[in-house]
mmCIF file of C-alpha atoms in Angstrom:
data_model
loop_
_atom_site.group_PDB
_atom_site.id
_atom_site.type_symbol
_atom_site.label_atom_id
_atom_site.label_comp_id
_atom_site.label_asym_id
_atom_site.label_seq_id
_atom_site.Cartn_x
_atom_site.Cartn_y
_atom_site.Cartn_z
ATOM 1 C CA MET T 1 29.336 2.547 -9.841
ATOM 2 C CA SER T 2 26.050 1.227 -8.486
ATOM 3 C CA GLU T 3 24.650 -1.985 -9.939
ATOM 4 C CA ARG T 4 21.082 -2.030 -11.202
ATOM 5 C CA MET T 5 19.107 -5.030 -10.019
ATOM 6 C CA ALA T 6 15.632 -6.453 -10.483
ATOM 7 C CA GLY T 7 13.856 -7.723 -7.415
ATOM 8 C CA GLN T 8 10.748 -7.677 -5.293
ATOM 9 C CA GLY T 9 9.612 -4.717 -3.245
ATOM 10 C CA THR T 10 6.747 -4.546 -0.785
ATOM 11 C CA ARG T 11 4.217 -1.743 -0.838
ATOM 12 C CA LEU T 12 2.403 -0.910 2.396
ATOM 13 C CA THR T 13 -0.298 1.482 3.528
ATOM 14 C CA LEU T 14 0.350 2.540 7.112
ATOM 15 C CA ASP T 15 -2.165 4.185 9.426
ATOM 16 C CA LEU T 16 -0.223 5.867 12.194
ATOM 17 C CA TRP T 17 -0.217 8.296 15.081
ATOM 18 C CA HIS T 18 2.901 9.791 16.622
ATOM 19 C CA PRO T 19 3.495 12.315 19.421
ATOM 20 C CA ASN T 20 4.296 16.029 19.040
ATOM 21 C CA CYS T 21 2.672 16.306 15.621
ATOM 22 C CA TRP T 22 0.947 19.616 14.864
ATOM 23 C CA ALA T 23 -1.013 18.086 11.948
ATOM 24 C CA ILE T 24 -2.378 15.240 14.047
ATOM 25 C CA GLU T 25 -3.356 17.647 16.823
ATOM 26 C CA ALA T 26 -5.070 20.065 14.407
ATOM 27 C CA THR T 27 -7.068 17.426 12.521
ATOM 28 C CA SER T 28 -8.093 15.595 15.688
ATOM 29 C CA GLU T 29 -10.001 18.695 16.791
ATOM 30 C CA TYR T 30 -11.123 20.298 13.523
ATOM 31 C CA ASP T 31 -12.570 19.240 10.174
ATOM 32 C CA GLY T 32 -10.491 19.089 7.022
ATOM 33 C CA GLY T 33 -7.177 17.447 6.374
ATOM 34 C CA ILE T 34 -3.540 17.957 5.402
ATOM 35 C CA LEU T 35 -1.291 16.492 2.723
ATOM 36 C CA ALA T 36 2.425 16.411 3.580
ATOM 37 C CA HIS T 37 4.494 16.680 0.414
ATOM 38 C CA ALA T 38 8.212 17.342 0.926
ATOM 39 C CA ILE T 39 10.837 18.671 3.302
ATOM 40 C CA TYR T 40 13.100 21.551 2.390
ATOM 41 C CA ASP T 41 16.076 23.221 4.010
ATOM 42 C CA ALA T 42 15.387 26.451 5.861
ATOM 43 C CA PRO T 43 18.762 28.284 5.844
ATOM 44 C CA THR T 44 17.441 31.351 7.668
ATOM 45 C CA THR T 45 16.235 29.360 10.671
ATOM 46 C CA GLY T 46 19.307 27.262 11.493
ATOM 47 C CA ILE T 47 19.514 23.532 12.047
ATOM 48 C CA GLU T 48 16.892 23.430 14.800
ATOM 49 C CA ARG T 49 14.017 24.162 12.371
ATOM 50 C CA THR T 50 13.088 22.949 8.913
ATOM 51 C CA ASN T 51 10.479 23.810 6.296
ATOM 52 C CA GLY T 52 7.938 21.461 4.744
ATOM 53 C CA LEU T 53 5.458 21.857 1.893
ATOM 54 C CA PHE T 54 1.859 20.988 2.772
ATOM 55 C CA THR T 55 -1.702 21.319 1.498
ATOM 56 C CA ALA T 56 -4.643 22.064 3.784
ATOM 57 C CA TYR T 57 -7.988 20.965 2.358
ATOM 58 C CA GLY T 58 -11.640 20.892 3.317
ATOM 59 C CA ASP T 59 -15.215 21.257 2.115
ATOM 60 C CA SER T 60 -15.400 25.028 2.572
ATOM 61 C CA ILE T 61 -13.215 28.118 2.790
ATOM 62 C CA GLU T 62 -14.198 28.533 6.438
ATOM 63 C CA GLU T 63 -13.110 24.975 7.226
ATOM 64 C CA VAL T 64 -9.680 25.418 5.640
ATOM 65 C CA GLU T 65 -9.216 28.885 7.154
ATOM 66 C CA GLN T 66 -9.933 27.540 10.639
ATOM 67 C CA LEU T 67 -7.456 24.697 10.113
ATOM 68 C CA LEU T 68 -4.717 27.094 8.965
ATOM 69 C CA ASP T 69 -5.327 29.362 11.962
ATOM 70 C CA VAL T 70 -5.008 26.425 14.354
ATOM 71 C CA ILE T 71 -1.775 25.316 12.660
ATOM 72 C CA ALA T 72 -0.303 28.829 12.860
ATOM 73 C CA ASP T 73 -1.210 29.083 16.568
ATOM 74 C CA SER T 74 0.258 25.690 17.508
ATOM 75 C CA ALA T 75 3.165 25.641 19.962
ATOM 76 C CA LEU T 76 4.760 23.012 17.681
ATOM 77 C CA THR T 77 5.001 25.232 14.592
ATOM 78 C CA GLY T 78 6.834 28.341 13.477
ATOM 79 C CA ASP T 79 6.103 30.585 10.504
ATOM 80 C CA VAL T 80 3.410 29.650 7.975
ATOM 81 C CA LEU T 81 3.971 30.902 4.421
ATOM 82 C CA GLU T 82 0.844 30.639 2.252
ATOM 83 C CA LEU T 83 1.392 30.161 -1.473
ATOM 84 C CA GLN T 84 -0.415 31.565 -4.543
ATOM 85 C CA GLU T 85 -4.001 32.710 -3.980
ATOM 86 C CA ARG T 86 -5.346 32.422 -0.486
ATOM 87 C CA PHE T 87 -7.935 29.807 -1.415
ATOM 88 C CA ASP T 88 -8.281 27.658 -4.470
ATOM 89 C CA THR T 89 -11.452 25.785 -5.376
ATOM 90 C CA ARG T 90 -10.482 22.826 -7.544
ATOM 91 C CA GLY T 91 -12.612 20.698 -9.813
ATOM 92 C CA SER T 92 -10.135 17.815 -10.013
ATOM 93 C CA HIS T 93 -9.836 14.960 -7.540
ATOM 94 C CA ALA T 94 -6.070 15.370 -7.051
ATOM 95 C CA THR T 95 -6.695 16.882 -3.630
ATOM 96 C CA PRO T 96 -9.488 15.769 -1.272
ATOM 97 C CA GLY T 97 -12.200 18.328 -0.509
ATOM 98 C CA SER T 98 -13.445 21.193 -2.629
ATOM 99 C CA VAL T 99 -11.064 23.840 -1.225
ATOM 100 C CA ALA T 100 -7.284 23.404 -1.042
ATOM 101 C CA ARG T 101 -4.435 25.656 0.057
ATOM 102 C CA GLU T 102 -0.686 25.007 -0.243
ATOM 103 C CA PHE T 103 1.700 26.383 2.382
ATOM 104 C CA PHE T 104 5.247 26.156 3.682
ATOM 105 C CA LEU T 105 5.548 25.508 7.395
ATOM 106 C CA GLU T 106 8.486 25.842 9.759
ATOM 107 C CA TYR T 107 8.721 23.207 12.497
ATOM 108 C CA ASP T 108 11.098 21.117 14.604
ATOM 109 C CA PRO T 109 12.600 18.212 12.577
ATOM 110 C CA GLY T 110 12.898 16.259 15.822
ATOM 111 C CA ASP T 111 9.095 15.908 15.813
ATOM 112 C CA MET T 112 9.076 14.112 12.456
ATOM 113 C CA VAL T 113 8.310 10.398 12.049
ATOM 114 C CA ASN T 114 9.988 10.291 8.604
ATOM 115 C CA PRO T 115 13.538 9.652 9.905
ATOM 116 C CA HIS T 116 12.318 6.715 12.003
ATOM 117 C CA LEU T 117 10.673 5.155 8.944
ATOM 118 C CA LEU T 118 13.780 5.753 6.825
ATOM 119 C CA GLU T 119 16.008 4.228 9.495
ATOM 120 C CA GLN T 120 14.065 0.961 9.189
ATOM 121 C CA GLY T 121 13.979 0.932 5.391
ATOM 122 C CA PHE T 122 10.511 2.396 4.701
ATOM 123 C CA VAL T 123 10.490 5.016 1.914
ATOM 124 C CA HIS T 124 7.263 6.915 1.293
ATOM 125 C CA SER T 125 5.935 6.901 -2.275
ATOM 126 C CA ALA T 126 3.140 9.474 -2.050
ATOM 127 C CA PRO T 127 2.213 12.508 0.072
ATOM 128 C CA ALA T 128 1.159 11.524 3.583
ATOM 129 C CA ARG T 129 -2.514 12.248 4.299
ATOM 130 C CA ILE T 130 -3.578 13.431 7.758
ATOM 131 C CA GLU T 131 -7.237 13.347 8.831
ATOM 132 C CA ASP T 132 -9.096 12.817 12.121
ATOM 133 C CA GLY T 133 -5.881 12.733 14.122
ATOM 134 C CA ARG T 134 -4.224 9.926 12.095
ATOM 135 C CA GLU T 135 -1.707 9.839 9.254
ATOM 136 C CA GLU T 136 -1.912 7.592 6.184
ATOM 137 C CA TRP T 137 1.439 6.710 4.605
ATOM 138 C CA GLN T 138 2.074 4.896 1.319
ATOM 139 C CA VAL T 139 5.538 3.349 1.629
ATOM 140 C CA TRP T 140 7.889 0.907 -0.075
ATOM 141 C CA PHE T 141 9.975 -1.590 1.857
ATOM 142 C CA ALA T 142 12.926 -3.065 -0.055
ATOM 143 C CA GLY T 143 13.956 -5.677 2.529
ATOM 144 C CA GLU T 144 12.659 -9.179 3.131
ATOM 145 C CA ARG T 145 8.921 -9.296 3.716
ATOM 146 C CA GLY T 146 9.407 -11.353 6.868
ATOM 147 C CA GLU T 147 11.303 -8.435 8.430
ATOM 148 C CA ILE T 148 8.427 -5.967 8.184
ATOM 149 C CA ARG T 149 6.806 -6.718 11.555
ATOM 150 C CA ASP T 150 10.074 -6.291 13.465
ATOM 151 C CA ARG T 151 10.946 -3.126 11.516
ATOM 152 C CA ILE T 152 7.562 -1.555 12.276
ATOM 153 C CA GLU T 153 7.936 -2.419 15.946
ATOM 154 C CA ALA T 154 11.350 -0.754 15.868
ATOM 155 C CA VAL T 155 9.787 2.413 14.417
ATOM 156 C CA MET T 156 7.162 2.414 17.184
ATOM 157 C CA ASP T 157 9.794 1.885 19.874
ATOM 158 C CA SER T 158 12.037 4.704 18.644
ATOM 159 C CA SER T 159 9.321 7.265 17.847
ATOM 160 C CA GLY T 160 6.510 6.485 20.298
ATOM 161 C CA ALA T 161 4.201 5.980 17.309
ATOM 162 C CA ASP T 162 1.170 3.731 17.025
ATOM 163 C CA ILE T 163 1.226 2.028 13.588
ATOM 164 C CA ARG T 164 -1.344 -0.200 11.916
ATOM 165 C CA VAL T 165 -0.715 -1.912 8.578
ATOM 166 C CA GLU T 166 -3.811 -1.229 6.478
ATOM 167 C CA SER T 167 -2.629 -3.047 3.334
ATOM 168 C CA ILE T 168 0.424 -4.877 2.035
ATOM 169 C CA SER T 169 1.284 -6.067 -1.460
ATOM 170 C CA SER T 170 4.331 -7.158 -3.441
ATOM 171 C CA ALA T 171 5.448 -6.040 -6.874
ATOM 172 C CA GLU T 172 7.270 -8.720 -8.826
ATOM 173 C CA GLY T 173 10.045 -7.728 -11.216
ATOM 174 C CA THR T 174 10.432 -4.146 -10.008
ATOM 175 C CA GLU T 175 13.652 -2.559 -8.858
ATOM 176 C CA PRO T 176 13.618 -2.130 -5.058
ATOM 177 C CA GLU T 177 12.298 1.381 -4.486
ATOM 178 C CA ARG T 178 14.707 2.264 -1.723
ATOM 179 C CA GLU T 179 17.725 1.298 -3.845
ATOM 180 C CA ARG T 180 16.359 3.190 -6.837
ATOM 181 C CA ARG T 181 16.018 6.345 -4.757
ATOM 182 C CA LEU T 182 19.427 5.893 -3.183
ATOM 183 C CA ASP T 183 20.875 5.744 -6.694
ATOM 184 C CA THR T 184 19.646 9.323 -7.284
ATOM 185 C CA LEU T 185 22.050 10.609 -4.613
ATOM 186 C CA THR T 186 25.500 11.893 -5.388
ATOM 187 C CA ASP T 187 28.399 9.929 -3.904
ATOM 188 C CA SER T 188 28.849 12.578 -1.185
ATOM 189 C CA GLN T 189 25.142 12.645 -0.317
ATOM 190 C CA ARG T 190 24.897 8.850 -0.155
ATOM 191 C CA GLN T 191 28.064 8.553 1.921
ATOM 192 C CA ALA T 192 26.771 11.143 4.403
ATOM 193 C CA PHE T 193 23.291 9.585 4.590
ATOM 194 C CA GLU T 194 24.528 6.004 5.007
ATOM 195 C CA LEU T 195 27.003 7.069 7.704
ATOM 196 C CA ALA T 196 24.297 9.045 9.542
ATOM 197 C CA ARG T 197 21.937 6.087 9.411
ATOM 198 C CA ARG T 198 24.599 3.610 10.517
ATOM 199 C CA GLU T 199 25.794 5.780 13.411
ATOM 200 C CA GLY T 200 22.283 6.402 14.786
ATOM 201 C CA TYR T 201 21.695 9.992 13.672
ATOM 202 C CA TYR T 202 18.081 9.162 12.758
ATOM 203 C CA ARG T 203 17.339 7.344 15.992
ATOM 204 C CA TRP T 204 15.637 8.993 18.930
ATOM 205 C CA PRO T 205 17.384 10.123 20.978
ATOM 206 C CA ARG T 206 20.180 10.708 18.483
ATOM 207 C CA GLU T 207 23.299 8.622 19.085
ATOM 208 C CA VAL T 208 25.687 10.868 17.185
ATOM 209 C CA SER T 209 25.966 14.611 16.603
ATOM 210 C CA THR T 210 26.385 16.418 13.310
ATOM 211 C CA ARG T 211 29.789 17.595 14.495
ATOM 212 C CA GLU T 212 30.892 13.989 15.073
ATOM 213 C CA LEU T 213 29.592 12.906 11.666
ATOM 214 C CA ALA T 214 31.374 15.791 9.982
ATOM 215 C CA SER T 215 34.622 14.786 11.704
ATOM 216 C CA MET T 216 34.232 11.173 10.500
ATOM 217 C CA LEU T 217 33.857 12.393 6.918
ATOM 218 C CA ASP T 218 36.538 15.081 7.315
ATOM 219 C CA VAL T 219 34.189 17.830 6.132
ATOM 220 C CA SER T 220 32.730 20.906 7.780
ATOM 221 C CA LYS T 221 29.510 20.699 9.744
ATOM 222 C CA THR T 222 27.842 23.005 7.192
ATOM 223 C CA THR T 223 28.863 20.730 4.308
ATOM 224 C CA LEU T 224 27.588 17.647 6.144
ATOM 225 C CA LEU T 225 24.214 19.266 6.817
ATOM 226 C CA GLU T 226 23.912 20.293 3.173
ATOM 227 C CA HIS T 227 24.578 16.700 2.034
ATOM 228 C CA LEU T 228 22.039 15.301 4.507
ATOM 229 C CA ARG T 229 19.292 17.807 3.690
ATOM 230 C CA LYS T 230 19.651 17.206 -0.056
ATOM 231 C CA ALA T 231 19.730 13.432 0.440
ATOM 232 C CA GLU T 232 16.639 13.508 2.655
ATOM 233 C CA SER T 233 14.784 15.685 0.151
ATOM 234 C CA LYS T 234 15.509 13.236 -2.688
ATOM 235 C CA LEU T 235 14.601 10.180 -0.613
ATOM 236 C CA LEU T 236 11.408 11.635 0.839
ATOM 237 C CA ASP T 237 10.111 13.313 -2.297
ATOM 238 C CA PRO T 238 11.931 12.255 -5.499
ATOM 239 C CA GLN T 239 9.665 14.359 -7.726
#
């Protein structure tokens, strides 16, 4: 059984760019922005593609429509599934802009920066915001504060990203966020995730295959992938 502990976590705001990102490419050329919420399994597309939940937003319907068209036409994306009404004018400030549109998007998980951040102990605590060709990430780091610089450099080396730390603060007396989220995993999910991380599955290029990981755990490849997808979903978006 896991032990609950009180400690100090570090909250950071990261401003980053990384290669092969359809959202960065779209917002660098067109107005509006994108919120990246969560990652979901896409069983009909196989292991080479995954689905994510996003919100496109802007100051007008035309602005958001143009952004969605560019995303759908990108060589880096697959199918776009728009949710609810086509456009939704919102009076609240939960989403930037006056027009917002949620959608599922199919894309290559190898283009994601999330695994590189997770590998180095950074767990995001809010939807990532993409505007003007840059991404803003709110993350928790549960390790020693003095390790942050080296960990960020490791993320940049493995992903080809450019990362700037916009803000950094500590929260006294709070349970380390990464450990709290890990405690939400089942034993099988945590075992699979920790093994994948330790063996270099989340590094680029990958140092171990899913077949090799499955053999180490003595489970089928399908079962391993199910454990990893569910673990990643809980760690990346616990809500």
